[in-house]
Short mmCIF file of C-alpha atoms and ligand atoms in Angstrom, two decimals:
data_model
loop_
_atom_site.label_atom_id
_atom_site.label_comp_id
_atom_site.label_asym_id
_atom_site.label_seq_id
_atom_site.Cartn_x
_atom_site.Cartn_y
_atom_site.Cartn_z
CA MET A 871 105.35 106.42 102.97
CA ILE A 872 106.75 109.28 100.90
CA ARG A 873 105.15 112.56 101.87
CA ILE A 874 105.32 115.31 99.28
CA PRO A 875 106.42 118.52 101.05
CA THR A 876 103.62 121.04 100.95
CA ARG A 877 105.41 123.93 102.65
CA GLY A 878 104.63 127.22 100.95
CA LYS A 879 101.70 125.98 98.85
CA PRO A 880 98.64 124.82 100.79
CA MET A 881 97.52 121.46 99.40
CA GLU A 882 94.01 121.09 98.09
CA HIS A 883 91.80 119.14 100.52
CA LYS A 884 91.97 115.97 98.50
CA ALA A 885 94.06 112.78 98.57
CA ILE A 886 95.70 111.09 95.60
CA LEU A 887 96.67 107.43 95.48
CA THR A 888 98.94 105.88 92.92
CA LEU A 889 97.22 102.59 92.36
CA HIS A 890 98.96 99.89 90.37
CA GLU A 891 98.68 96.10 90.70
CA GLU A 892 102.41 95.79 90.25
CA PHE A 893 103.46 98.45 92.75
CA ALA A 894 103.88 95.70 95.35
CA ILE A 895 105.12 95.84 98.93
CA GLY A 896 105.02 92.07 99.41
CA GLU A 897 102.76 89.09 99.89
CA VAL A 898 100.34 89.31 102.79
CA ASP A 899 100.78 86.23 104.96
CA PRO A 900 97.21 85.34 106.05
CA ARG A 901 98.60 84.97 109.58
CA LEU A 902 98.76 88.77 109.69
CA TYR A 903 95.14 88.44 110.82
CA GLY A 904 95.81 86.27 113.85
CA SER A 905 94.38 86.75 117.31
CA PHE A 906 95.02 85.68 120.89
CA ILE A 907 93.36 83.76 123.72
CA GLU A 908 95.07 83.89 127.11
CA HIS A 909 94.08 82.22 130.35
CA LEU A 910 93.16 85.65 131.67
CA GLY A 911 89.90 86.99 133.00
CA ARG A 912 86.91 85.62 131.04
CA ALA A 913 88.73 84.88 127.77
CA VAL A 914 88.63 81.12 128.27
CA TYR A 915 86.14 80.56 131.12
CA GLY A 916 82.93 82.42 130.29
CA GLY A 917 84.35 83.31 126.88
CA ILE A 918 85.10 80.41 124.57
CA TYR A 919 84.23 77.77 127.23
CA GLU A 920 81.14 77.70 129.41
CA PRO A 921 79.69 74.25 130.06
CA GLY A 922 76.02 74.57 130.95
CA HIS A 923 75.50 77.61 128.72
CA PRO A 924 72.47 77.10 126.45
CA ALA A 925 74.73 77.47 123.38
CA ALA A 926 77.50 75.18 124.68
CA ASP A 927 78.38 72.06 122.72
CA GLU A 928 79.25 68.64 124.18
CA GLN A 929 82.76 69.89 125.06
CA GLY A 930 81.49 73.03 126.75
CA PHE A 931 82.46 75.42 123.94
CA ARG A 932 79.99 78.22 123.32
CA GLY A 933 78.50 77.89 119.83
CA ASP A 934 77.48 81.56 119.69
CA VAL A 935 81.08 82.62 120.34
CA LEU A 936 82.41 80.11 117.81
CA GLU A 937 80.12 81.61 115.19
CA LEU A 938 81.38 85.14 115.85
CA VAL A 939 85.00 83.90 115.79
CA ARG A 940 84.43 82.11 112.48
CA GLY A 941 83.09 85.38 111.07
CA LEU A 942 86.57 86.87 111.54
CA ASN A 943 88.27 84.15 109.47
CA THR A 944 91.31 84.44 111.73
CA PRO A 945 93.90 81.85 110.67
CA ILE A 946 95.92 81.55 113.89
CA VAL A 947 95.30 82.13 117.60
CA ARG A 948 98.10 82.58 120.13
CA TYR A 949 97.71 80.55 123.34
CA PRO A 950 97.86 80.25 126.42
CA GLY A 951 99.53 83.62 127.14
CA GLY A 952 100.66 86.29 127.60
CA ASN A 953 101.95 86.89 131.06
CA PHE A 954 100.08 83.76 132.15
CA VAL A 955 102.42 81.45 130.27
CA SER A 956 105.46 82.44 132.33
CA GLY A 957 104.09 80.56 135.36
CA TYR A 958 102.15 77.83 133.55
CA ASN A 959 102.61 74.06 133.93
CA TRP A 960 101.11 72.73 130.73
CA GLU A 961 100.85 69.25 132.27
CA ASP A 962 98.20 70.63 134.67
CA GLY A 963 95.82 71.01 131.72
CA ILE A 964 95.87 67.46 130.31
CA GLY A 965 94.13 64.21 131.26
CA PRO A 966 90.90 63.69 133.23
CA LYS A 967 89.41 67.05 134.13
CA GLU A 968 88.44 66.04 137.66
CA LYS A 969 92.10 65.34 138.45
CA ARG A 970 93.44 68.66 137.22
CA PRO A 971 94.81 70.98 139.92
CA ARG A 972 93.46 74.40 140.81
CA ARG A 973 96.39 76.78 141.13
CA LEU A 974 97.17 80.31 142.17
CA GLU A 975 97.92 82.14 138.95
CA LEU A 976 100.45 84.86 139.73
CA ALA A 977 100.39 86.96 136.57
CA TRP A 978 96.75 88.03 136.93
CA ARG A 979 96.29 87.04 140.59
CA SER A 980 93.44 84.66 139.79
CA VAL A 981 92.65 80.99 140.42
CA GLU A 982 93.28 78.75 137.39
CA THR A 983 91.06 75.64 137.30
CA ASN A 984 92.83 74.01 134.32
CA GLN A 985 89.53 72.79 132.89
CA VAL A 986 90.82 73.87 129.49
CA GLY A 987 94.31 72.85 128.40
CA VAL A 988 96.22 72.21 125.21
CA ASP A 989 94.07 69.32 123.95
CA GLU A 990 90.82 71.21 124.44
CA PHE A 991 92.26 74.33 122.85
CA VAL A 992 93.36 72.39 119.78
CA ASP A 993 89.81 70.99 119.52
CA TRP A 994 88.36 74.49 119.88
CA CYS A 995 90.65 75.81 117.13
CA ARG A 996 89.47 73.07 114.78
CA LYS A 997 85.88 74.06 115.45
CA ALA A 998 86.73 77.73 114.95
CA GLY A 999 88.56 77.02 111.66
CA THR A 1000 91.86 78.31 112.94
CA GLN A 1001 95.26 77.07 114.14
CA VAL A 1002 97.21 77.32 117.36
CA MET A 1003 100.25 79.55 117.90
CA MET A 1004 101.62 77.97 121.07
CA ALA A 1005 103.72 79.77 123.66
CA VAL A 1006 106.08 77.92 126.02
CA ASN A 1007 106.97 78.94 129.55
CA LEU A 1008 110.47 80.41 129.70
CA GLY A 1009 109.79 82.10 133.04
CA THR A 1010 109.55 79.46 135.76
CA ARG A 1011 110.50 76.68 133.34
CA GLY A 1012 112.86 76.02 130.45
CA PRO A 1013 113.99 73.82 127.53
CA GLU A 1014 113.03 70.50 129.13
CA GLU A 1015 109.35 71.32 129.60
CA ALA A 1016 109.22 73.04 126.20
CA ARG A 1017 110.58 70.05 124.28
CA ASN A 1018 108.26 67.72 126.23
CA LEU A 1019 105.30 69.82 125.13
CA VAL A 1020 106.45 69.67 121.50
CA GLU A 1021 106.77 65.88 121.83
CA TYR A 1022 103.32 65.66 123.44
CA CYS A 1023 101.72 67.76 120.71
CA ASN A 1024 103.55 66.83 117.54
CA HIS A 1025 105.21 63.41 117.81
CA PRO A 1026 103.04 60.70 116.22
CA GLY A 1027 103.48 58.07 118.97
CA GLY A 1028 105.73 55.46 120.54
CA THR A 1029 107.23 57.76 123.22
CA ALA A 1030 106.05 58.56 126.72
CA TRP A 1031 104.68 62.04 125.93
CA SER A 1032 103.17 61.22 122.54
CA ASP A 1033 101.54 58.07 123.91
CA LEU A 1034 100.10 60.11 126.76
CA ARG A 1035 98.44 62.41 124.20
CA ARG A 1036 97.05 59.34 122.47
CA ALA A 1037 95.78 57.98 125.78
CA ASN A 1038 94.15 61.36 126.37
CA GLY A 1039 92.05 60.87 123.26
CA HIS A 1040 94.12 62.45 120.49
CA ALA A 1041 95.51 59.67 118.30
CA ASP A 1042 96.71 62.10 115.64
CA PRO A 1043 99.42 64.62 116.44
CA HIS A 1044 98.27 68.21 116.82
CA ASN A 1045 100.99 69.36 114.39
CA ILE A 1046 101.32 72.82 115.91
CA LYS A 1047 103.73 74.70 113.70
CA VAL A 1048 104.26 78.15 115.24
CA TRP A 1049 105.72 78.44 118.76
CA CYS A 1050 106.59 81.48 120.87
CA LEU A 1051 109.69 81.19 123.06
CA GLY A 1052 108.17 82.73 126.19
CA ASN A 1053 106.38 86.05 126.55
CA GLU A 1054 107.62 89.60 127.20
CA MET A 1055 110.70 88.39 129.03
CA ASP A 1056 112.10 91.96 129.00
CA GLY A 1057 109.35 93.18 131.35
CA PRO A 1058 110.04 93.38 135.12
CA TRP A 1059 106.36 92.43 135.67
CA GLN A 1060 106.98 89.09 133.98
CA ILE A 1061 107.19 85.98 136.18
CA CYS A 1062 110.95 85.29 136.19
CA HIS A 1063 111.86 88.27 134.04
CA LYS A 1064 115.30 87.98 132.43
CA THR A 1065 118.04 90.19 131.09
CA ALA A 1066 118.61 90.07 127.34
CA GLU A 1067 121.71 87.91 127.88
CA GLU A 1068 119.86 85.46 130.14
CA TYR A 1069 116.87 85.26 127.81
CA GLY A 1070 118.97 85.06 124.65
CA ARG A 1071 120.87 82.05 125.98
CA VAL A 1072 117.81 80.12 127.19
CA ALA A 1073 115.82 80.97 124.05
CA CYS A 1074 118.66 79.68 121.87
CA GLU A 1075 118.98 76.38 123.74
CA THR A 1076 115.19 75.94 123.91
CA ALA A 1077 114.88 76.61 120.18
CA LYS A 1078 117.49 73.94 119.45
CA VAL A 1079 115.80 71.16 121.44
CA MET A 1080 112.37 72.10 120.14
CA LYS A 1081 113.51 72.00 116.52
CA TRP A 1082 115.40 68.75 117.11
CA THR A 1083 112.12 67.31 118.40
CA ASP A 1084 110.21 68.62 115.37
CA PRO A 1085 112.19 70.25 112.54
CA ASN A 1086 109.01 71.70 110.99
CA LEU A 1087 108.51 74.27 113.72
CA GLU A 1088 108.59 78.02 113.18
CA LEU A 1089 109.85 79.84 116.26
CA VAL A 1090 109.26 83.35 117.57
CA ALA A 1091 111.79 84.94 119.92
CA CYS A 1092 110.59 87.58 122.38
CA GLY A 1093 111.32 91.11 121.30
CA SER A 1094 110.56 94.04 123.55
CA SER A 1095 107.14 94.32 125.16
CA GLY A 1096 106.94 97.84 123.77
CA SER A 1097 109.09 100.41 122.03
CA GLY A 1098 108.98 102.54 125.19
CA MET A 1099 110.96 99.98 127.18
CA PRO A 1100 114.34 101.38 128.32
CA THR A 1101 116.05 98.27 126.94
CA PHE A 1102 114.58 98.70 123.44
CA PRO A 1103 116.17 98.06 120.89
CA ALA A 1104 119.35 96.79 122.57
CA TRP A 1105 117.21 93.87 123.81
CA GLU A 1106 116.47 92.78 120.22
CA ALA A 1107 120.12 93.12 119.17
CA THR A 1108 121.37 91.00 122.08
CA VAL A 1109 118.62 88.38 121.87
CA LEU A 1110 119.17 87.99 118.13
CA ASP A 1111 122.91 87.79 118.63
CA HIS A 1112 122.20 84.58 120.53
CA THR A 1113 119.29 83.22 118.53
CA TYR A 1114 119.51 84.53 114.95
CA GLU A 1115 120.15 81.22 113.21
CA HIS A 1116 117.69 79.28 115.42
CA VAL A 1117 114.53 81.36 115.24
CA ASP A 1118 112.33 82.65 112.43
CA TYR A 1119 110.57 85.68 113.89
CA ILE A 1120 110.98 88.29 116.60
CA SER A 1121 107.92 89.54 118.43
CA LEU A 1122 106.56 93.08 118.86
CA HIS A 1123 103.78 94.17 121.22
CA THR A 1124 101.99 97.49 121.48
CA TYR A 1125 98.80 98.92 123.00
CA TYR A 1126 97.51 102.47 122.69
CA GLY A 1127 94.96 104.51 124.61
CA ASN A 1128 93.23 107.87 124.48
CA GLN A 1129 93.83 108.77 128.11
CA LYS A 1130 94.12 112.48 127.28
CA ASN A 1131 90.87 112.43 125.28
CA ASP A 1132 92.75 113.98 122.38
CA THR A 1133 91.34 112.16 119.37
CA PRO A 1134 93.59 113.66 116.64
CA ASN A 1135 96.60 112.57 118.71
CA PHE A 1136 95.04 109.16 119.43
CA LEU A 1137 94.36 108.49 115.75
CA ALA A 1138 97.98 109.33 114.95
CA LYS A 1139 99.31 106.59 117.23
CA SER A 1140 99.61 104.14 114.38
CA LEU A 1141 102.57 106.30 113.27
CA ASP A 1142 104.30 105.13 116.43
CA MET A 1143 103.55 101.53 115.43
CA ASP A 1144 105.03 102.22 112.01
CA HIS A 1145 108.19 103.62 113.58
CA PHE A 1146 108.41 100.63 115.94
CA ILE A 1147 108.24 98.19 113.01
CA ARG A 1148 110.89 100.09 111.06
CA SER A 1149 113.20 100.11 114.09
CA VAL A 1150 112.85 96.35 114.64
CA VAL A 1151 113.42 95.64 110.93
CA ALA A 1152 116.57 97.79 111.10
CA THR A 1153 117.78 95.92 114.20
CA CYS A 1154 117.17 92.51 112.60
CA ASP A 1155 119.06 93.60 109.51
CA TYR A 1156 121.90 94.98 111.61
CA VAL A 1157 122.33 91.55 113.25
CA LYS A 1158 122.04 89.90 109.83
CA ALA A 1159 124.86 92.10 108.53
CA LYS A 1160 126.96 91.56 111.63
CA LYS A 1161 126.63 87.79 111.30
CA ARG A 1162 127.15 87.83 107.52
CA SER A 1163 123.96 85.78 107.44
CA LYS A 1164 121.96 84.96 104.33
CA LYS A 1165 118.82 84.53 106.39
CA THR A 1166 116.20 87.28 106.75
CA LEU A 1167 114.32 87.48 110.02
CA TYR A 1168 110.61 88.24 109.99
CA LEU A 1169 108.41 90.03 112.50
CA SER A 1170 105.52 88.65 114.52
CA PHE A 1171 103.44 91.54 115.90
CA ASP A 1172 101.76 89.11 118.23
CA GLU A 1173 100.04 91.57 120.56
CA TRP A 1174 98.45 94.79 119.35
CA ASN A 1175 95.28 96.70 120.15
CA VAL A 1176 93.73 99.60 122.02
CA TRP A 1177 93.87 98.99 125.79
CA PHE A 1178 93.14 101.57 128.45
CA HIS A 1179 89.40 101.69 129.24
CA SER A 1180 89.58 98.92 131.86
CA HIS A 1181 92.75 99.97 133.72
CA GLU A 1182 90.91 101.73 136.54
CA ALA A 1183 88.42 98.88 137.15
CA ASP A 1184 91.21 96.30 137.07
CA ARG A 1185 93.15 98.08 139.79
CA LYS A 1186 90.17 97.51 142.12
CA MET A 1187 89.67 93.82 141.27
CA GLU A 1188 89.65 91.36 144.21
CA PRO A 1189 92.45 88.81 143.80
CA TRP A 1190 92.14 85.02 143.61
CA GLN A 1191 88.82 84.76 141.81
CA VAL A 1192 88.12 82.22 139.09
CA ALA A 1193 87.76 84.04 135.73
CA PRO A 1194 87.19 87.58 137.06
CA PRO A 1195 86.12 90.23 134.52
CA LEU A 1196 89.60 91.61 133.82
CA LEU A 1197 90.68 93.83 130.89
CA GLU A 1198 87.10 94.18 129.67
CA ASP A 1199 87.53 97.27 127.53
CA VAL A 1200 84.31 98.49 125.97
CA TYR A 1201 85.42 99.82 122.60
CA THR A 1202 84.23 103.07 121.11
CA PHE A 1203 83.84 104.07 117.49
CA GLU A 1204 87.11 106.04 117.61
CA ASP A 1205 88.90 102.92 118.90
CA ALA A 1206 87.73 101.14 115.72
CA LEU A 1207 89.29 103.95 113.68
CA LEU A 1208 92.66 103.50 115.35
CA VAL A 1209 92.41 99.72 114.99
CA GLY A 1210 91.81 100.37 111.28
CA CYS A 1211 94.92 102.58 111.11
CA MET A 1212 96.92 99.86 112.88
CA LEU A 1213 95.71 97.19 110.43
CA ILE A 1214 96.70 99.42 107.53
CA THR A 1215 100.13 99.88 109.12
CA LEU A 1216 100.61 96.12 109.44
CA ILE A 1217 99.63 95.57 105.80
CA LYS A 1218 102.03 98.34 104.74
CA HIS A 1219 104.81 96.21 106.25
CA ALA A 1220 103.61 92.90 104.80
CA ASP A 1221 107.07 92.25 103.38
CA ARG A 1222 108.51 91.83 106.90
CA VAL A 1223 105.58 91.49 109.32
CA LYS A 1224 104.36 87.99 108.55
CA MET A 1225 102.26 87.32 111.63
CA ALA A 1226 100.25 89.52 113.96
CA CYS A 1227 97.71 88.87 116.71
CA LEU A 1228 94.92 91.20 117.66
CA ALA A 1229 95.06 90.94 121.46
CA GLN A 1230 92.78 89.45 122.37
CA LEU A 1231 89.74 87.63 120.95
CA VAL A 1232 86.97 87.20 123.54
CA ASN A 1233 86.10 89.40 126.57
CA VAL A 1234 89.71 90.40 127.33
CA ILE A 1235 90.46 93.56 125.26
CA ALA A 1236 88.49 91.82 122.59
CA PRO A 1237 86.34 92.25 119.48
CA ILE A 1238 83.84 89.73 120.93
CA MET A 1239 82.07 90.13 124.28
CA THR A 1240 79.88 87.72 126.23
CA VAL A 1241 77.69 87.66 129.30
CA ASN A 1242 78.08 84.55 131.46
CA GLY A 1243 74.97 82.49 130.81
CA GLY A 1244 73.79 85.15 128.34
CA GLY A 1245 74.45 86.60 124.91
CA ALA A 1246 77.48 87.48 122.81
CA TRP A 1247 78.05 90.49 120.56
CA ARG A 1248 80.54 92.26 118.31
CA GLN A 1249 82.41 95.28 119.62
CA THR A 1250 83.21 98.19 117.28
CA ILE A 1251 86.73 96.91 116.59
CA TYR A 1252 85.34 93.62 115.26
CA TYR A 1253 84.53 95.19 111.91
CA PRO A 1254 87.82 96.67 110.66
CA PHE A 1255 89.55 93.46 111.72
CA GLN A 1256 86.96 91.37 109.89
CA HIS A 1257 87.24 93.47 106.74
CA ALA A 1258 91.03 93.26 106.69
CA SER A 1259 90.96 89.52 107.33
CA LEU A 1260 88.35 88.84 104.64
CA PHE A 1261 89.50 91.23 101.93
CA GLY A 1262 93.15 91.92 102.77
CA ARG A 1263 94.64 88.76 101.28
CA GLY A 1264 97.02 88.81 98.33
CA THR A 1265 99.72 91.33 97.49
CA ALA A 1266 100.05 94.50 99.54
CA LEU A 1267 100.20 97.57 97.30
CA ASN A 1268 102.13 100.75 98.01
CA LEU A 1269 99.70 103.55 97.19
CA ASN A 1270 102.24 106.36 97.49
CA VAL A 1271 99.59 108.38 99.30
CA ARG A 1272 99.55 112.12 98.78
CA SER A 1273 97.35 113.54 101.49
CA PRO A 1274 96.69 116.74 103.37
CA HIS A 1275 97.96 116.63 106.93
CA TYR A 1276 97.40 118.14 110.35
CA ILE A 1277 99.91 119.05 113.02
CA ASP A 1278 100.05 117.12 116.28
CA ALA A 1279 102.33 118.12 119.16
CA GLU A 1280 103.65 114.56 119.53
CA PHE A 1281 103.76 113.35 115.93
CA GLY A 1282 104.28 116.52 113.88
CA GLU A 1283 102.72 116.23 110.40
CA VAL A 1284 100.00 113.57 110.50
CA PRO A 1285 98.56 112.54 107.12
CA THR A 1286 94.79 112.96 107.09
CA LEU A 1287 94.53 109.81 105.02
CA GLU A 1288 95.90 106.47 106.18
CA ALA A 1289 95.57 103.95 103.36
CA VAL A 1290 96.91 100.80 101.76
CA GLY A 1291 95.80 98.50 98.95
CA VAL A 1292 95.75 94.75 98.47
CA PHE A 1293 95.56 93.00 95.11
CA ASN A 1294 94.11 89.50 95.23
CA PRO A 1295 95.27 87.62 92.12
CA GLN A 1296 92.83 84.79 92.85
CA ASN A 1297 89.77 86.89 92.05
CA ASP A 1298 91.50 89.88 90.42
CA GLU A 1299 90.08 92.19 93.07
CA ILE A 1300 91.81 95.25 94.45
CA THR A 1301 90.76 96.38 97.93
CA LEU A 1302 91.62 99.75 99.42
CA PHE A 1303 91.57 100.21 103.19
CA ALA A 1304 91.44 103.84 104.25
CA VAL A 1305 90.88 105.95 107.36
CA ASN A 1306 90.03 109.62 107.10
CA ARG A 1307 91.49 111.07 110.30
CA ASP A 1308 89.86 114.45 109.77
CA LEU A 1309 87.12 114.75 112.39
CA GLU A 1310 85.23 117.50 110.56
CA LYS A 1311 85.75 117.28 106.83
CA SER A 1312 85.12 114.52 104.37
CA LEU A 1313 88.07 113.74 102.12
CA PRO A 1314 87.78 113.41 98.35
CA LEU A 1315 90.05 110.68 97.03
CA GLU A 1316 91.30 110.08 93.51
CA SER A 1317 93.54 107.47 91.97
CA ALA A 1318 96.46 108.05 89.65
CA GLY A 1319 98.68 105.49 87.92
CA GLN A 1320 97.07 102.39 86.46
CA ASP A 1321 94.18 102.79 84.04
CA LEU A 1322 91.33 101.25 86.03
CA SER A 1323 88.85 101.17 83.11
CA GLY A 1324 88.67 97.37 83.37
CA TYR A 1325 87.45 97.61 86.97
CA ARG A 1326 84.20 98.57 88.67
CA VAL A 1327 83.52 99.54 92.27
CA LYS A 1328 82.04 96.40 93.78
CA GLU A 1329 81.27 98.06 97.08
CA HIS A 1330 82.34 100.86 99.37
CA LEU A 1331 81.90 99.87 103.02
CA VAL A 1332 82.03 102.64 105.59
CA MET A 1333 82.06 102.83 109.36
CA VAL A 1334 81.02 106.25 110.49
CA HIS A 1335 79.11 107.55 113.53
CA PRO A 1336 78.18 111.02 114.81
CA ASP A 1337 79.50 110.11 118.27
CA LEU A 1338 83.18 109.18 118.48
CA LYS A 1339 82.49 107.54 121.84
CA ALA A 1340 79.61 105.36 120.60
CA VAL A 1341 79.79 101.69 121.64
CA ASN A 1342 78.00 98.40 120.96
CA THR A 1343 76.37 96.62 123.90
CA LEU A 1344 74.34 93.47 124.51
CA GLU A 1345 71.18 95.60 124.41
CA ASN A 1346 72.28 97.67 121.41
CA PRO A 1347 74.71 95.47 119.47
CA ASN A 1348 74.26 97.24 116.13
CA ASN A 1349 74.87 100.81 117.21
CA VAL A 1350 78.18 101.03 115.31
CA VAL A 1351 78.24 98.84 112.23
CA PRO A 1352 79.53 99.19 108.68
CA THR A 1353 77.16 100.26 105.94
CA ARG A 1354 77.42 100.44 102.16
CA ARG A 1355 77.99 103.88 100.70
CA GLU A 1356 77.10 104.89 97.16
CA GLY A 1357 79.05 107.31 95.00
CA ALA A 1358 82.50 105.78 94.58
CA HIS A 1359 83.06 105.19 90.89
CA ILE A 1360 85.58 104.72 88.12
CA ALA A 1361 85.49 107.15 85.22
CA GLY A 1362 88.16 107.82 82.63
CA GLY A 1363 90.22 105.03 84.19
CA LYS A 1364 90.37 106.81 87.58
CA LEU A 1365 88.76 105.95 90.88
CA SER A 1366 86.97 108.75 92.73
CA ALA A 1367 85.46 108.41 96.18
CA GLU A 1368 84.47 110.55 99.12
CA LEU A 1369 85.60 109.41 102.58
CA PRO A 1370 83.30 110.83 105.28
CA ALA A 1371 84.85 112.72 108.20
CA ALA A 1372 86.26 110.30 110.81
CA SER A 1373 85.62 107.10 108.90
CA TRP A 1374 86.90 103.61 108.19
CA ASN A 1375 86.54 102.69 104.52
CA VAL A 1376 86.86 99.55 102.44
CA ILE A 1377 86.65 100.14 98.69
CA ARG A 1378 86.51 96.91 96.69
CA LEU A 1379 87.28 96.97 92.98
CA ALA A 1380 86.42 93.99 90.79
CA LYS A 1381 87.11 93.27 87.14
CA ILE A 1382 84.23 94.16 84.81
O1 AHR B 2762 97.26 90.96 126.40
C1 AHR B 2762 97.34 91.30 127.74
C2 AHR B 2762 98.76 91.25 128.27
O2 AHR B 2762 99.51 92.26 127.69
C3 AHR B 2762 99.55 90.00 127.99
O3 AHR B 2762 99.33 89.00 128.92
C4 AHR B 2762 100.96 90.48 128.06
O4 AHR B 2762 101.82 89.73 127.23
C5 AHR B 2762 100.89 91.93 127.69
O5 AHR B 2762 101.56 92.72 128.59
#
């Protein structure tokens, strides 16, 4: 974003956007609105799967949860981990359920019953209207088990693994296209953590045998588990040195929290995400230049969210339970604002970030919560994600935002307005996503650039609440929800709108 220096002349409290259909950043890959289900806590058991629940279908999948997932229109869901995958034997989760082993799961210190495995998850994804992004275990296992899993999932038949899938009730191949080569292998907490050299070598060889098994795969190499890791970004440079020509994406992960209860600082944390993305793009392009390669590497931001509310409770959790309530963050209204800023940041980098996964989807740091045997509801963060997924498809537009700013000790000048646009050529709609970070003042907004006389404001959706810490619960599920706001209009070819203090906004423009 270009920020116009305002030193010396205080800027009017107003934001100006240069809005033009052709001022494009890049095409938004729908997979930017992906999510994540890990065998962790109650994401699978008690989340998407609960046989015996009144809303469960014949396979044990909760219909109420499926409905809430469908409402997000998320095109891809990462599975089965996460830290979990680095100790996972995928063969434990196939075949007759009564024969599947119960195992100690070392990443989250739980007991894994294996009642859901790859075949069930593929079935669930079909019901949810989404696709699988599959991760392979490069912790305790390696290329052999990974290529067997590709053969099991994607080979039509006539080989041991593909015929086993057929015998297990899936005559047609699953055709899973996107695969992650392990998870967070840079992290010492990871089961069989590796150095960049060790991981780079095994990822390269695994990528080769997986693509030889199915040349249609798209592969994601593990980047750093966060930009604060001491090995960042040397990890990316080394890993890509080994894998550049064999993979298609490198992963990024980040989670933020408001531990200091400093909301202006918290809402600025998407600037850190922005910096992280720029640094990874620069590292990819450095390796590209070094290798004299014609290929451009893309980014998969396959874990991102707010995560901090549950840390204390999780430290006290008894180990070796089946599906304990781990990572059950209850999200506040201000968390939804930061999630909105993070979504805007991802869209602003749509030219290079082609996939992203809100981590996670149900119960575990999730937009959807359930009670075992009881109801399901939408957390505050459900809504900005839903809006971006529904209306943020098409071409990302650079709005060249001119905004007032505030000063934060960590981030310096923080723009009061975080915003991006998306032009959808299919219906000729332009959607603006905007967060007003000012906690006290509403922000008038005006467009410059394109004459918008041919457009009308279809709707202005707003999420706003007098209490930044307000949450949704089973008993009060509609405490924080979006509403329609009147007043935004186009006159003289310009858009004018008022963004309430501390608000998430979606302004949809349609052709007259
Ligand atoms: O999403 C929760 C955990 O966060 C994942 O298992 C891991 O990859 C990350 O550290």
